[in-house]
mmCIF file with all atom_site columns, C-alpha atoms in Angstrom:
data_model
loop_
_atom_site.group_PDB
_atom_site.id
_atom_site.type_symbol
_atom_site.label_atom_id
_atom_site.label_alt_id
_atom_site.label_comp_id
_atom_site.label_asym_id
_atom_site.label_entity_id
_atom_site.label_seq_id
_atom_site.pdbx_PDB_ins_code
_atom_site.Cartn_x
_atom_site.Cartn_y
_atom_site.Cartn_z
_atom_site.occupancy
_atom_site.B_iso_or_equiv
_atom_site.pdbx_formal_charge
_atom_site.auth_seq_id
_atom_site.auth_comp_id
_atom_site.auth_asym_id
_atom_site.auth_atom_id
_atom_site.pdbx_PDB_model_num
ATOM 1   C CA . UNK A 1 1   ? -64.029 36.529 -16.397 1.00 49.00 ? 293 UNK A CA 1
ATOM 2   C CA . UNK A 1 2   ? -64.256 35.481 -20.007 1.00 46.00 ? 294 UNK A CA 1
ATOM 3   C CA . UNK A 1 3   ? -68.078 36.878 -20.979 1.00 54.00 ? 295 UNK A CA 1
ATOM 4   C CA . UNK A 1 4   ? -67.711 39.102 -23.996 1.00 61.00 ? 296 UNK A CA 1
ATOM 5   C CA . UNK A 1 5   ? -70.682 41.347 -23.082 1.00 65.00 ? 297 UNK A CA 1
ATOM 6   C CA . UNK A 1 6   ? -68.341 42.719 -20.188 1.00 83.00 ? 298 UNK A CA 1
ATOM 7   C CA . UNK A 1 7   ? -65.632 43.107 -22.953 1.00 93.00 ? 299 UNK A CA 1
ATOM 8   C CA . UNK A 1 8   ? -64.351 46.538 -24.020 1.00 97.00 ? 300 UNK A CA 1
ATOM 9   C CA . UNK A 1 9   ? -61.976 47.340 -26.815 1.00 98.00 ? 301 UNK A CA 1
ATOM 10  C CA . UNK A 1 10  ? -59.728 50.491 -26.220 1.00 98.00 ? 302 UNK A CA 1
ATOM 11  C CA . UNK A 1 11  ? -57.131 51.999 -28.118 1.00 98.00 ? 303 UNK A CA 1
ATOM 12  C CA . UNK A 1 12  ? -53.663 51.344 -26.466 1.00 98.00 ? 304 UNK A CA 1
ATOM 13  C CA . UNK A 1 13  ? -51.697 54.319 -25.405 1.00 98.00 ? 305 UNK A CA 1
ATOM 14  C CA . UNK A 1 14  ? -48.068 54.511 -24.723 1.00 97.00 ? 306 UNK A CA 1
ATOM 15  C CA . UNK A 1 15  ? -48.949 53.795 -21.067 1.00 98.00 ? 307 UNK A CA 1
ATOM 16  C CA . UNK A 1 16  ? -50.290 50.679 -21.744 1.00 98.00 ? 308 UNK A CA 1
ATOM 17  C CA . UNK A 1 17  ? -46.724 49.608 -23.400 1.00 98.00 ? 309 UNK A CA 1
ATOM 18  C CA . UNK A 1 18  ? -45.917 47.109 -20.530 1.00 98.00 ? 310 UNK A CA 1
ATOM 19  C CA . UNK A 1 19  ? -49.314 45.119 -20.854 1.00 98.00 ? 311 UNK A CA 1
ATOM 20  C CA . UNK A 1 20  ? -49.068 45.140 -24.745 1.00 98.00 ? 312 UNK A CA 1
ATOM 21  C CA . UNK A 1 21  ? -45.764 43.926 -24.496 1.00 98.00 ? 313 UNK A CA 1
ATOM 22  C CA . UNK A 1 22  ? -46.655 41.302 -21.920 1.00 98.00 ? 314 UNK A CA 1
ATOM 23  C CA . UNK A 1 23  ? -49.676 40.071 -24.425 1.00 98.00 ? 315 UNK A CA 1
ATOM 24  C CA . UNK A 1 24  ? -47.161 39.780 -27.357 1.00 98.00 ? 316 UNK A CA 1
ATOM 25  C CA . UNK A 1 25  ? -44.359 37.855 -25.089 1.00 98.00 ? 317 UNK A CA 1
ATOM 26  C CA . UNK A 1 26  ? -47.222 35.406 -24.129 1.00 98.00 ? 318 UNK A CA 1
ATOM 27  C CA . UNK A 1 27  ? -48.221 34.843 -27.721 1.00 97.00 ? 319 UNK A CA 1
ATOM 28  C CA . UNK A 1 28  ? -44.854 34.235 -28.694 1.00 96.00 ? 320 UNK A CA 1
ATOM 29  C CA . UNK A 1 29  ? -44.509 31.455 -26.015 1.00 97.00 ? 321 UNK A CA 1
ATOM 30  C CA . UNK A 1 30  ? -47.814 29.903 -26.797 1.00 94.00 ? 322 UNK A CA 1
ATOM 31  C CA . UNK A 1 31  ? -46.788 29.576 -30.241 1.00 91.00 ? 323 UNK A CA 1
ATOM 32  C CA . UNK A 1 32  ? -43.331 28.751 -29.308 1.00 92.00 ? 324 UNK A CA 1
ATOM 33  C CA . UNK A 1 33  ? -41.666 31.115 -31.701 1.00 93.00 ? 325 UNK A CA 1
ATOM 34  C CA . UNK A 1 34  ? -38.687 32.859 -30.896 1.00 95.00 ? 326 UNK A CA 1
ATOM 35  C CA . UNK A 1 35  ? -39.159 36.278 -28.994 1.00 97.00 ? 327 UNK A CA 1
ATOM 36  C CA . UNK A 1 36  ? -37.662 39.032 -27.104 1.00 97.00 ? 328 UNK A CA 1
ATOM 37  C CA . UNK A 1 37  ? -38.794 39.511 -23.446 1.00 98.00 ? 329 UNK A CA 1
ATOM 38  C CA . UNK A 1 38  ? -41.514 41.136 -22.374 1.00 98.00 ? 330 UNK A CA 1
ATOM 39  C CA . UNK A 1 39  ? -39.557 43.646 -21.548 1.00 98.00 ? 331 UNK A CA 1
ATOM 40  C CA . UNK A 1 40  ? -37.473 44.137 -25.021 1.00 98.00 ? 332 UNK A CA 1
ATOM 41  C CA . UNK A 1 41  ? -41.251 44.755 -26.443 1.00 98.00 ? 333 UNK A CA 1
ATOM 42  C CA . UNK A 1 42  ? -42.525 46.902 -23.893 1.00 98.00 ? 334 UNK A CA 1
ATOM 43  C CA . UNK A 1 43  ? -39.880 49.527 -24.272 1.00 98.00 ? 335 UNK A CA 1
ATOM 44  C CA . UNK A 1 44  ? -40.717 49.365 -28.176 1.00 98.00 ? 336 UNK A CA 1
ATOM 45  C CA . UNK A 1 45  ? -44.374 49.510 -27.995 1.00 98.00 ? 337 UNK A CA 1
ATOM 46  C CA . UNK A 1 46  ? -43.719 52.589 -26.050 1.00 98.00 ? 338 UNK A CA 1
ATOM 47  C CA . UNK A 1 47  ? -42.235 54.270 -28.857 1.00 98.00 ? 339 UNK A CA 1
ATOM 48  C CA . UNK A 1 48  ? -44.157 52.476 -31.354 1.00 98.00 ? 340 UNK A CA 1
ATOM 49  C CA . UNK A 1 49  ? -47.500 54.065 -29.602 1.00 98.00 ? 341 UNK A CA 1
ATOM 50  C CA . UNK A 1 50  ? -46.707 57.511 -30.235 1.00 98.00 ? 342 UNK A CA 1
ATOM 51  C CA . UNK A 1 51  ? -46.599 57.292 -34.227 1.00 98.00 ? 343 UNK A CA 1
ATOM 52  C CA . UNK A 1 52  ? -49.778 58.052 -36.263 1.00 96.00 ? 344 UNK A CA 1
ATOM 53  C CA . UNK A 1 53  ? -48.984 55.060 -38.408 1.00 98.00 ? 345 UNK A CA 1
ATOM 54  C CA . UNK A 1 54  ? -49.366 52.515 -35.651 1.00 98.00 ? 346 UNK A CA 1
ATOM 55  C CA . UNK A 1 55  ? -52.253 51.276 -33.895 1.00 98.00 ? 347 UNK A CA 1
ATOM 56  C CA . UNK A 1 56  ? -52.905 49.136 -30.905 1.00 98.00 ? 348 UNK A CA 1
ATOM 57  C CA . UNK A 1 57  ? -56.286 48.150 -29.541 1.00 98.00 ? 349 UNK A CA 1
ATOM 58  C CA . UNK A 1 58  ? -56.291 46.306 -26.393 1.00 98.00 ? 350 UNK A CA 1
ATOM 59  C CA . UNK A 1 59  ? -59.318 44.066 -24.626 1.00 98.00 ? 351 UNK A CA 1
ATOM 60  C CA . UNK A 1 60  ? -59.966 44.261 -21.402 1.00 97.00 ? 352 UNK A CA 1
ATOM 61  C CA . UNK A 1 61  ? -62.773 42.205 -18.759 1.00 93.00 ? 353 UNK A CA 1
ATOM 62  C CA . UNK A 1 62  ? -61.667 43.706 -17.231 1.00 92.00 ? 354 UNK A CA 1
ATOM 63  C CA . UNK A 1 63  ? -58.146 43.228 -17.135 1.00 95.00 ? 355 UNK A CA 1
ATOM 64  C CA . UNK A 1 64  ? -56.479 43.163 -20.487 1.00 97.00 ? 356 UNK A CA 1
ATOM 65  C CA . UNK A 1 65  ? -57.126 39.650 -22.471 1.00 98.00 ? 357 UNK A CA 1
ATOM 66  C CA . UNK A 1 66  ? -56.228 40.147 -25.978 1.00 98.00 ? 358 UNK A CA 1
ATOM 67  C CA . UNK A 1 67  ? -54.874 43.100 -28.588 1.00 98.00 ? 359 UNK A CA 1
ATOM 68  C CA . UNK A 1 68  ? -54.881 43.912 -32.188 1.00 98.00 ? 360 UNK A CA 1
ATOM 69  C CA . UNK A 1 69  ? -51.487 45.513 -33.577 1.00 98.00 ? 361 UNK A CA 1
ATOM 70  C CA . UNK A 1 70  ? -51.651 47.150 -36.675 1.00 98.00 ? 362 UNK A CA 1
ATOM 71  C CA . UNK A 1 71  ? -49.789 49.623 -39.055 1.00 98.00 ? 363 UNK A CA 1
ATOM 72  C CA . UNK A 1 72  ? -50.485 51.819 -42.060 1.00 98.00 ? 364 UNK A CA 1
ATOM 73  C CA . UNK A 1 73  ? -48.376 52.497 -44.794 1.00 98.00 ? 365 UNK A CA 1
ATOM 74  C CA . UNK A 1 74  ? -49.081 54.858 -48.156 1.00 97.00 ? 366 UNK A CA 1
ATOM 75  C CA . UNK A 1 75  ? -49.947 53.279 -51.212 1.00 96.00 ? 367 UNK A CA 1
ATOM 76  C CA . UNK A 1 76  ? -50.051 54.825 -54.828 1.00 97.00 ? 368 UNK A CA 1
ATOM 77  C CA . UNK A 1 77  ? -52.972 52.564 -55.808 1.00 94.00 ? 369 UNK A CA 1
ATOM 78  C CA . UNK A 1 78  ? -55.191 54.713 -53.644 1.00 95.00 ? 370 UNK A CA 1
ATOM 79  C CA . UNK A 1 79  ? -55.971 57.930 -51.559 1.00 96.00 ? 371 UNK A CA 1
ATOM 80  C CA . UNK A 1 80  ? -55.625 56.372 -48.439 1.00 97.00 ? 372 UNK A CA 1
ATOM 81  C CA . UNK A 1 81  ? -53.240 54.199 -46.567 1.00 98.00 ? 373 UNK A CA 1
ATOM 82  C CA . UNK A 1 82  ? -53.213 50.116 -46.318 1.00 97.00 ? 374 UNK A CA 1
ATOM 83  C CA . UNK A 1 83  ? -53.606 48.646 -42.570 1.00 98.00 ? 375 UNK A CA 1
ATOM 84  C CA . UNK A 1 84  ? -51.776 45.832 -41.874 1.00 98.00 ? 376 UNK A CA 1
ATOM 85  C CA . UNK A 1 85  ? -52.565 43.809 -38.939 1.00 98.00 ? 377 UNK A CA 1
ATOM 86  C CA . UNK A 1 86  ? -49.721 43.037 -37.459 1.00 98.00 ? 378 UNK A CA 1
ATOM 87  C CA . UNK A 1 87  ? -50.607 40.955 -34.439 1.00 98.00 ? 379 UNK A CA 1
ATOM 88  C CA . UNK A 1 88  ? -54.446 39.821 -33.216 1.00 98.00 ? 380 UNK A CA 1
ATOM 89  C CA . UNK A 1 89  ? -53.973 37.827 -30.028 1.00 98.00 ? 381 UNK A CA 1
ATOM 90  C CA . UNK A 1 90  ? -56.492 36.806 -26.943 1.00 97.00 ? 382 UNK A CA 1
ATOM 91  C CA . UNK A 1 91  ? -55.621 34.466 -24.314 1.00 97.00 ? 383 UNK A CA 1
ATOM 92  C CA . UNK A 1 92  ? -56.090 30.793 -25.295 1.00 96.00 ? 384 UNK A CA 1
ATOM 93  C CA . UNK A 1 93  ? -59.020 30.313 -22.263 1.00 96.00 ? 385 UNK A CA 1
ATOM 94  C CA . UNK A 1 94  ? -60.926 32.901 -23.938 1.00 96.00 ? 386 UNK A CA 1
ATOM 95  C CA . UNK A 1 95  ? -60.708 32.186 -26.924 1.00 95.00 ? 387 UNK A CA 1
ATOM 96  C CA . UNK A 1 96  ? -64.510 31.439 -29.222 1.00 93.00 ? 388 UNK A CA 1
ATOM 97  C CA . UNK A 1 97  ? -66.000 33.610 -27.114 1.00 95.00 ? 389 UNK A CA 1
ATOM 98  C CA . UNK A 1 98  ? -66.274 37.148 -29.737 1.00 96.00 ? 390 UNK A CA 1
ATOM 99  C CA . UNK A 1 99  ? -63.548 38.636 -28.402 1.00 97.00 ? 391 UNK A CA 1
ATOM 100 C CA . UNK A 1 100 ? -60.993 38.478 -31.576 1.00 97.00 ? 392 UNK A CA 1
ATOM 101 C CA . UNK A 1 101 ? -64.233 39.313 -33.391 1.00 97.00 ? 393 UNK A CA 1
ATOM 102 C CA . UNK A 1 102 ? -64.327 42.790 -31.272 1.00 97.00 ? 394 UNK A CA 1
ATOM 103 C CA . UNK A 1 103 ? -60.919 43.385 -31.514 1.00 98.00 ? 395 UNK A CA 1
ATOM 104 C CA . UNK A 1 104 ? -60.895 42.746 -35.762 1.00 98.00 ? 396 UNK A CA 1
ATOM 105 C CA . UNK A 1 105 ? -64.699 44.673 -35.775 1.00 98.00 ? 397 UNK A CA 1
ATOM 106 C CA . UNK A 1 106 ? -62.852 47.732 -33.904 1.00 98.00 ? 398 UNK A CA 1
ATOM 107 C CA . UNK A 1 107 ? -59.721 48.081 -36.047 1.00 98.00 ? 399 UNK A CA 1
ATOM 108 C CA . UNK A 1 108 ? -62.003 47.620 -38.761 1.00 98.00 ? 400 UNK A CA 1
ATOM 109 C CA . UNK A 1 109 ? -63.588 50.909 -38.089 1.00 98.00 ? 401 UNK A CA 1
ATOM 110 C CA . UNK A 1 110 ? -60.838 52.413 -36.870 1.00 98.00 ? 402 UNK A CA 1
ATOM 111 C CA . UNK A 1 111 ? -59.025 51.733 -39.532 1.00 98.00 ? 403 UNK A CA 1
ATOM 112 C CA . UNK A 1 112 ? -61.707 53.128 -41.811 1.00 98.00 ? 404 UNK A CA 1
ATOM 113 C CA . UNK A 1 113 ? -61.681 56.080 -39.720 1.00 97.00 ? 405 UNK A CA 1
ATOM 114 C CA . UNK A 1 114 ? -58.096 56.680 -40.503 1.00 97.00 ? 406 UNK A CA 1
ATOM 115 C CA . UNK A 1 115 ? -59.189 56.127 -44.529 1.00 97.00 ? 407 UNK A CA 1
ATOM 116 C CA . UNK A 1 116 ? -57.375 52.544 -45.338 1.00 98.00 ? 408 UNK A CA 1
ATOM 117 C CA . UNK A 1 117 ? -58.479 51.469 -48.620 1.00 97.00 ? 409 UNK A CA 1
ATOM 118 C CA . UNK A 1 118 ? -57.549 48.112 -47.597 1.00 96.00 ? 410 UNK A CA 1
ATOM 119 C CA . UNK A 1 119 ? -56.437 45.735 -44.865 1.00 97.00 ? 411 UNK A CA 1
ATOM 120 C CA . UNK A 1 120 ? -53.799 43.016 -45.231 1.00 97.00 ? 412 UNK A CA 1
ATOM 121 C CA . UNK A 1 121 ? -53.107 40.136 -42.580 1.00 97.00 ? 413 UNK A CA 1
ATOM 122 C CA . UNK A 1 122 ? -50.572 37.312 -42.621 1.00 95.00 ? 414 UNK A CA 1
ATOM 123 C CA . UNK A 1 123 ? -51.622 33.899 -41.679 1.00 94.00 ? 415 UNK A CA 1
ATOM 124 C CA . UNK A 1 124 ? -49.595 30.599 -41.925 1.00 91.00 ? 416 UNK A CA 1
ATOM 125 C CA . UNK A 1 125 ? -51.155 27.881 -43.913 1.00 91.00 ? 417 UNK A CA 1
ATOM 126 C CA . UNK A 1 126 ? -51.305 25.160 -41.058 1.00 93.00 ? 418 UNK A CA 1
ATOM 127 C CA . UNK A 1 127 ? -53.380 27.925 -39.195 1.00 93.00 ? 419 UNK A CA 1
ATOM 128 C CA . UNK A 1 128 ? -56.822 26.760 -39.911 1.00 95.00 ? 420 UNK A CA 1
ATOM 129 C CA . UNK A 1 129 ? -58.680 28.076 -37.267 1.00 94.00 ? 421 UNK A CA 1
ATOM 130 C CA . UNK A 1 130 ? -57.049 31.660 -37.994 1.00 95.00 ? 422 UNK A CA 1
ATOM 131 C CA . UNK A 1 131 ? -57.737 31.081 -41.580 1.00 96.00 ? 423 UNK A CA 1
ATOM 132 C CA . UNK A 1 132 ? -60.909 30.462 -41.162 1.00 96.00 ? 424 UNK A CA 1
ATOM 133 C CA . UNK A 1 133 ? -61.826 33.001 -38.277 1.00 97.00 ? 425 UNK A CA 1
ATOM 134 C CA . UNK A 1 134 ? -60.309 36.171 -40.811 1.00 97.00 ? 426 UNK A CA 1
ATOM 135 C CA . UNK A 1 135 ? -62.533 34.276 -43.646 1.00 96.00 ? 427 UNK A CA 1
ATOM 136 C CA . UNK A 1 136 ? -65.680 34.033 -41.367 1.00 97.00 ? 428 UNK A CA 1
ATOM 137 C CA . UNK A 1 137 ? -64.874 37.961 -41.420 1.00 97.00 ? 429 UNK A CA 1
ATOM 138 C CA . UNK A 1 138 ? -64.899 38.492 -45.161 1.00 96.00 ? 430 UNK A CA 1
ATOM 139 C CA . UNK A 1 139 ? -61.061 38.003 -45.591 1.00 96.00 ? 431 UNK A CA 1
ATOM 140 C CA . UNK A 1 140 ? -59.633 36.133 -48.298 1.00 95.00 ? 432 UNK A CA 1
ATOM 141 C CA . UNK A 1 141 ? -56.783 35.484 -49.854 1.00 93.00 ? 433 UNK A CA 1
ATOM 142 C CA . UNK A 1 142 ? -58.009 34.894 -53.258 1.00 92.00 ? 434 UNK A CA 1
ATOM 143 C CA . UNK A 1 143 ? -57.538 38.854 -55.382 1.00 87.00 ? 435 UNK A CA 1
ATOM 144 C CA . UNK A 1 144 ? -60.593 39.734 -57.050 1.00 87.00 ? 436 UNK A CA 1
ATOM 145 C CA . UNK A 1 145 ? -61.167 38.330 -60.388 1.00 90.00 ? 437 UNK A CA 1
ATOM 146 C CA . UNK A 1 146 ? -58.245 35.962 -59.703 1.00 93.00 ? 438 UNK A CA 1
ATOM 147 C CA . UNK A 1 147 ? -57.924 32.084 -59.051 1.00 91.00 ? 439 UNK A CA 1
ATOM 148 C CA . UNK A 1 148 ? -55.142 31.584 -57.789 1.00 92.00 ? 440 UNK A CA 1
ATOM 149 C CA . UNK A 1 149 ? -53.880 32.295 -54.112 1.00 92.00 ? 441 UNK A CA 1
ATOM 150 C CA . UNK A 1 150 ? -51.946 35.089 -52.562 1.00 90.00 ? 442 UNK A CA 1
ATOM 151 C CA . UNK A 1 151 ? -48.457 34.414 -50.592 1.00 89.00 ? 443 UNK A CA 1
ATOM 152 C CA . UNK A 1 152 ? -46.259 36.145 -48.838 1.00 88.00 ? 444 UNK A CA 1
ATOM 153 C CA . UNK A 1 153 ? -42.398 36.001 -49.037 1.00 90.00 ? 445 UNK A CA 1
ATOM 154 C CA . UNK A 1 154 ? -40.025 37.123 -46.377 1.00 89.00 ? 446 UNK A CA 1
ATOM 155 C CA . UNK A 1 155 ? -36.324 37.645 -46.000 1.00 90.00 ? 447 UNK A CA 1
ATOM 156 C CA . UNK A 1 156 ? -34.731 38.404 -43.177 1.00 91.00 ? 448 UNK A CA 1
ATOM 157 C CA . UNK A 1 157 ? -32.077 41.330 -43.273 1.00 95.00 ? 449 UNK A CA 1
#
């Protein structure tokens, strides 16, 4: 297991709600952040799977090892929508070995597919591998024609 010439990158269909959820669960724990069970997620990624404005892809070698989760909202600064990804996740003993880069190469072009004008990812400072990985892939989160740096705020409700 691990070679990411056996790797394929699917999209995720409601069916596949209770391995998505699983991933997400075991992300959560790795990170330590708080989460609802795998369970909690797996009965929302099977709703969340049937809307047009969500997308999952999942990795598999062939069982599932990482997924992308990402959403698309309308903008008025464009024709088409903005992706967000969500969630990119593969399992920490597989990690450096191209499978992110599948996963963030496929929702790419799916997301192109789909007509995004733009896609936007979250990534905490202290991150530096992640920060570096998304700007390895052309990322950044310096606008264009800017110098200063992007943040992002959040409140809970």
């Amino acid at each position: 297991m691990g070679s990411s010439a056996r790797c394929e990158v699917r999209a995720a269909t409601a069916a596949d709600a209770a391995v998505v959820g699983g991933l997400l669960f075991d992300f959560n724990t790795e990170f330590e952040s708080p989460t609802p069970s795998a369970e909690a997620f797996a009965a929302r990624f099977a709703t969340l799977l049937e809307r047009d404005d969500v997308m999952v892809l999942l990795a598999e070698d062939p069982e599932p090892v990482g997924f992308a989760y990402l959403t698309l909202r309308p903008t008025p600064y464009g024709d088409g929508p903005l992706a967000q990804l969500e969630e990119l996740y593969v399992r920490p003993q597989l990690r450096d070995r191209g499978i992110g880069t599948r996963l963030l190469t496929r929702a790419l072009a799916d997301v192109r597919g789909r007509g995004a004008i733009e896609m936007h990812i979250n990534v905490d400072e202290v991150d530096v591998d992640t920060r570096r990985f998304y700007e390895r892939h052309g990322f950044a989160n310096i606008e264009p024609g800017t110098d200063y740096r992007m943040l992002f705020y959040v409140r809970e409700l």
